[in-house]
CSV table of C-alpha atoms in Angstrom, one decimal:
chain,number,residue,atom,x,y,z
A,6,GLY,CA,66.2,-144.7,12.1
A,7,ILE,CA,69.4,-142.6,13.4
A,8,GLN,CA,67.2,-139.9,16.0
A,9,VAL,CA,68.5,-136.0,15.5
A,10,GLU,CA,67.3,-134.2,19.0
A,11,GLN,CA,68.4,-130.0,19.0
A,12,SER,CA,67.6,-127.9,22.1
A,13,PRO,CA,66.3,-125.8,23.0
A,14,PRO,CA,63.2,-125.6,20.4
A,15,ASP,CA,62.6,-121.9,21.1
A,16,LEU,CA,65.3,-119.0,21.6
A,17,ILE,CA,64.3,-115.4,23.0
A,18,LEU,CA,67.0,-113.4,22.4
A,19,GLN,CA,68.0,-109.4,22.5
A,20,GLU,CA,70.0,-108.3,19.6
A,21,GLY,CA,73.6,-108.0,20.4
A,22,ALA,CA,73.1,-110.9,22.6
A,23,ASN,CA,74.8,-114.5,21.8
A,24,SER,CA,74.1,-117.9,21.3
A,25,THR,CA,74.4,-121.4,21.4
A,26,LEU,CA,72.7,-124.5,19.6
A,27,ARG,CA,72.7,-127.7,20.0
A,28,CYS,CA,72.1,-131.0,17.8
A,29,ASN,CA,73.0,-134.3,19.3
A,30,PHE,CA,72.3,-137.4,16.8
A,31,SER,CA,72.4,-140.7,17.6
A,32,ASP,CA,74.5,-142.9,15.2
A,33,SER,CA,77.6,-142.2,13.6
A,34,VAL,CA,77.7,-139.6,10.4
A,35,ASN,CA,79.4,-139.1,7.1
A,36,ASN,CA,77.4,-136.3,6.4
A,37,LEU,CA,76.3,-132.9,8.7
A,38,GLN,CA,74.9,-129.6,8.0
A,39,TRP,CA,73.1,-126.9,9.6
A,40,PHE,CA,70.5,-125.0,8.0
A,41,HIS,CA,68.9,-121.4,8.6
A,42,GLN,CA,65.0,-121.5,7.2
A,43,ASN,CA,64.2,-118.0,6.4
A,44,PRO,CA,60.2,-116.7,7.1
A,45,TRP,CA,59.8,-117.4,3.9
A,46,GLY,CA,60.0,-121.0,4.1
A,47,GLN,CA,63.6,-120.7,1.9
A,48,LEU,CA,66.3,-123.3,3.4
A,49,ILE,CA,70.4,-121.6,3.5
A,50,ASN,CA,73.0,-124.2,3.8
A,51,LEU,CA,75.4,-122.7,6.4
A,52,PHE,CA,77.7,-125.0,7.3
A,53,TYR,CA,78.8,-128.7,6.2
A,54,ILE,CA,80.5,-129.9,9.5
A,55,PRO,CA,80.5,-133.4,9.8
A,56,SER,CA,83.3,-132.9,12.4
A,57,GLY,CA,85.7,-129.9,12.7
A,58,THR,CA,85.0,-126.7,13.9
A,59,LYS,CA,84.4,-124.2,11.2
A,60,GLN,CA,83.7,-120.3,10.8
A,61,ASN,CA,81.7,-118.0,8.6
A,62,GLY,CA,81.6,-114.9,10.0
A,63,ARG,CA,79.4,-114.5,13.0
A,64,LEU,CA,78.1,-117.9,13.2
A,65,SER,CA,80.3,-120.9,14.0
A,66,ALA,CA,80.5,-124.2,14.9
A,67,THR,CA,82.0,-127.4,15.7
A,68,THR,CA,81.0,-131.2,15.6
A,69,VAL,CA,81.9,-134.0,17.8
A,70,ALA,CA,81.9,-136.9,16.1
A,71,THR,CA,82.9,-139.0,18.6
A,72,GLU,CA,80.5,-137.9,21.1
A,73,ARG,CA,77.9,-137.3,18.4
A,74,TYR,CA,77.0,-133.6,19.0
A,75,SER,CA,77.5,-130.4,16.6
A,76,LEU,CA,77.0,-126.8,18.3
A,77,LEU,CA,76.5,-123.6,16.4
A,78,TYR,CA,77.2,-120.0,17.9
A,79,ILE,CA,76.3,-117.0,16.8
A,80,SER,CA,77.6,-114.1,18.2
A,81,SER,CA,76.5,-110.4,17.9
A,82,SER,CA,72.7,-111.4,17.2
A,83,GLN,CA,70.9,-109.3,14.6
A,84,THR,CA,67.1,-109.4,13.3
A,85,THR,CA,67.6,-111.1,10.5
A,86,ASP,CA,68.9,-114.0,12.3
A,87,SER,CA,65.7,-114.8,13.1
A,88,GLY,CA,64.1,-118.1,12.1
A,89,VAL,CA,64.4,-121.4,11.9
A,90,TYR,CA,67.5,-123.2,12.6
A,91,PHE,CA,67.9,-126.8,12.2
A,92,CYS,CA,70.8,-129.2,12.2
A,93,ALA,CA,70.8,-132.9,9.3
A,94,VAL,CA,72.9,-135.8,9.5
A,95,GLU,CA,73.6,-138.2,6.6
A,96,ARG,CA,73.9,-142.0,8.7
A,97,ALA,CA,77.3,-143.3,7.6
A,98,GLN,CA,75.4,-146.8,6.6
A,99,GLY,CA,72.6,-147.2,5.3
A,100,ALA,CA,70.6,-145.0,3.0
A,101,GLN,CA,71.6,-141.7,1.5
A,102,LYS,CA,69.5,-139.4,2.8
A,103,LEU,CA,69.4,-136.2,5.3
A,104,VAL,CA,67.4,-136.9,8.5
A,105,PHE,CA,66.3,-133.2,10.2
A,106,GLY,CA,65.7,-132.7,13.5
A,107,GLN,CA,63.4,-130.8,14.6
A,108,GLY,CA,64.6,-127.4,14.5
A,109,THR,CA,65.4,-124.4,17.2
A,110,ARG,CA,63.3,-121.2,16.5
A,111,LEU,CA,64.9,-118.1,17.3
A,112,THR,CA,63.8,-114.5,17.8
A,113,ILE,CA,66.1,-111.7,18.2
A,114,ASN,CA,64.3,-108.5,19.5
A,115,PRO,CA,65.2,-105.3,18.5
B,7,SER,CA,77.5,-125.2,-6.5
B,8,ALA,CA,74.1,-126.1,-7.6
B,9,VAL,CA,71.7,-124.0,-8.4
B,10,ILE,CA,68.0,-125.5,-8.0
B,11,SER,CA,64.8,-123.8,-9.4
B,12,GLN,CA,61.4,-125.2,-8.3
B,13,LYS,CA,58.3,-123.9,-9.3
B,14,PRO,CA,55.1,-123.0,-8.9
B,15,SER,CA,56.3,-120.9,-5.4
B,16,ARG,CA,53.0,-120.8,-4.1
B,17,ASP,CA,49.5,-122.4,-5.4
B,18,ILE,CA,46.4,-122.3,-3.2
B,19,CYS,CA,44.3,-125.0,-5.0
B,20,GLN,CA,41.1,-127.0,-3.9
B,21,ARG,CA,40.7,-130.4,-2.6
B,22,GLY,CA,40.1,-133.4,-4.6
B,23,THR,CA,43.0,-131.4,-7.5
B,24,SER,CA,46.2,-132.6,-8.2
B,25,LEU,CA,48.9,-130.5,-7.8
B,26,THR,CA,52.2,-130.9,-9.8
B,27,ILE,CA,55.6,-129.8,-8.3
B,28,GLN,CA,58.8,-129.3,-10.8
B,29,CYS,CA,62.3,-129.2,-9.9
B,30,GLN,CA,65.4,-128.1,-12.4
B,31,VAL,CA,69.1,-128.4,-11.5
B,32,ASP,CA,71.7,-126.6,-13.4
B,33,SER,CA,73.9,-129.9,-13.4
B,34,GLN,CA,73.6,-133.0,-13.9
B,35,VAL,CA,72.9,-135.4,-10.6
B,36,THR,CA,72.0,-138.9,-9.8
B,37,MET,CA,69.6,-138.4,-7.2
B,38,MET,CA,67.0,-136.0,-6.4
B,39,PHE,CA,65.2,-135.8,-3.3
B,40,TRP,CA,61.9,-134.6,-2.4
B,41,TYR,CA,60.9,-133.1,1.4
B,42,ARG,CA,57.9,-132.4,3.1
B,43,GLN,CA,57.5,-129.8,5.9
B,44,GLN,CA,53.9,-129.6,7.8
B,45,PRO,CA,53.1,-126.4,9.0
B,46,GLY,CA,55.4,-125.7,11.8
B,47,GLN,CA,57.5,-128.3,12.2
B,48,SER,CA,60.3,-130.3,10.4
B,49,LEU,CA,60.9,-131.9,7.4
B,50,THR,CA,60.3,-135.6,6.3
B,51,LEU,CA,61.6,-137.0,3.5
B,52,ILE,CA,58.9,-138.4,1.1
B,53,ALA,CA,61.2,-140.5,-1.7
B,54,THR,CA,64.2,-140.8,-3.8
B,55,ALA,CA,64.3,-140.1,-7.2
B,56,ASN,CA,66.9,-141.7,-9.7
B,57,GLN,CA,66.9,-140.8,-13.3
B,58,GLY,CA,65.7,-144.3,-14.8
B,59,SER,CA,64.2,-146.3,-11.9
B,60,GLU,CA,60.7,-145.7,-10.1
B,61,ALA,CA,61.3,-143.7,-7.0
B,62,THR,CA,61.8,-145.1,-3.1
B,63,TYR,CA,59.4,-143.9,-0.8
B,64,GLU,CA,59.6,-143.4,2.8
B,65,SER,CA,57.4,-144.9,5.3
B,66,GLY,CA,54.2,-143.1,5.2
B,67,PHE,CA,54.6,-142.0,1.5
B,68,VAL,CA,52.9,-144.0,-1.4
B,69,ILE,CA,53.7,-143.3,-5.1
B,70,ASP,CA,49.8,-143.1,-5.6
B,71,LYS,CA,49.7,-140.2,-3.5
B,72,PHE,CA,52.9,-138.8,-4.3
B,73,PRO,CA,53.8,-139.6,-8.0
B,74,ILE,CA,57.4,-138.5,-8.9
B,75,SER,CA,58.9,-138.8,-12.1
B,76,ARG,CA,62.6,-138.8,-13.1
B,77,PRO,CA,62.8,-138.2,-16.6
B,78,ASN,CA,66.9,-136.9,-17.0
B,79,LEU,CA,70.0,-136.0,-14.7
B,80,THR,CA,68.6,-132.6,-14.4
B,81,PHE,CA,64.8,-132.6,-14.0
B,82,SER,CA,61.9,-134.4,-11.7
B,83,THR,CA,58.2,-133.8,-10.6
B,84,LEU,CA,56.5,-134.0,-8.1
B,85,THR,CA,52.3,-134.7,-7.8
B,86,VAL,CA,50.6,-133.9,-5.6
B,87,SER,CA,47.2,-135.9,-6.4
B,88,ASN,CA,43.8,-136.2,-4.6
B,89,MET,CA,44.7,-133.1,-2.3
B,90,SER,CA,42.8,-132.7,1.2
B,91,PRO,CA,43.7,-129.9,3.9
B,92,GLU,CA,46.3,-132.2,5.4
B,93,ASP,CA,48.3,-131.6,2.4
B,94,SER,CA,48.9,-127.8,2.9
B,95,SER,CA,52.7,-128.4,3.4
B,96,ILE,CA,56.0,-126.6,2.0
B,97,TYR,CA,57.2,-128.8,-0.7
B,98,LEU,CA,61.3,-129.1,-1.4
B,99,CYS,CA,63.3,-131.0,-3.4
B,100,SER,CA,67.0,-131.6,-2.9
B,101,VAL,CA,70.3,-132.6,-4.6
B,102,GLU,CA,73.7,-133.5,-3.2
B,103,ASP,CA,76.0,-131.2,-4.0
B,104,TRP,CA,79.3,-132.0,-4.1
B,105,ALA,CA,80.9,-128.7,-5.1
B,106,ALA,CA,79.6,-127.1,-2.4
B,107,ASP,CA,80.4,-130.0,0.2
B,108,GLY,CA,76.6,-131.5,1.2
B,109,TYR,CA,72.7,-131.2,0.6
B,110,THR,CA,71.1,-127.8,-1.7
B,111,PHE,CA,67.3,-127.4,-1.6
B,112,GLY,CA,65.6,-125.9,-4.1
B,113,SER,CA,63.1,-122.4,-2.7
B,114,GLY,CA,60.0,-125.2,-1.8
B,115,THR,CA,56.7,-125.0,-3.1
B,116,ARG,CA,54.3,-123.0,-0.2
B,117,LEU,CA,51.2,-125.3,-1.0
B,118,THR,CA,47.7,-124.7,0.6
B,119,VAL,CA,44.7,-126.4,0.3
B,120,VAL,CA,41.0,-125.5,0.8
């Protein structure tokens, strides 16, 4: 099956810092999503981005499908940005389902 | 976008018992997905549920342990049977949400087995 690798696994930053999270995937995809899991376990959909660039406030994401990676940028981090960020992909060929990476745990200290 | 109501939100259960988790969607969907997230881990797909047919299980998951019902296009249940402490996890349901682009998830059920 498709492999999804996220880096770094852990990231600790001070409030106000910027960060870049990376997601590499091993096959062509027709869906790529970034999620934020809050401390209560709820999964929040940040971006649907199988290709191209999107921005939503302090967050932006870029997927380069031909090179099989995606980046999530967080600018001017706030403590509420803390949590686990997951990249998930749906392979272009095969069964319809999302495959998740292992996540990046982001901690923003005040 | 689709709204998924999942319940219970959390439960503490005795080993050997079973728990049924419900997911209700506010629109009709063809497929519903059930995921498990073990402590400190990522999400793993348990099975895909289509209305009117048996669920399709991923490798490592079996129907006897995780029976699924899908009686109509807006509702599904997942049962965790004969529970052991290793079943302590967050269980989430998901649907493909064309209005929102991509997949939407329920708020999850945090299960602790003692």
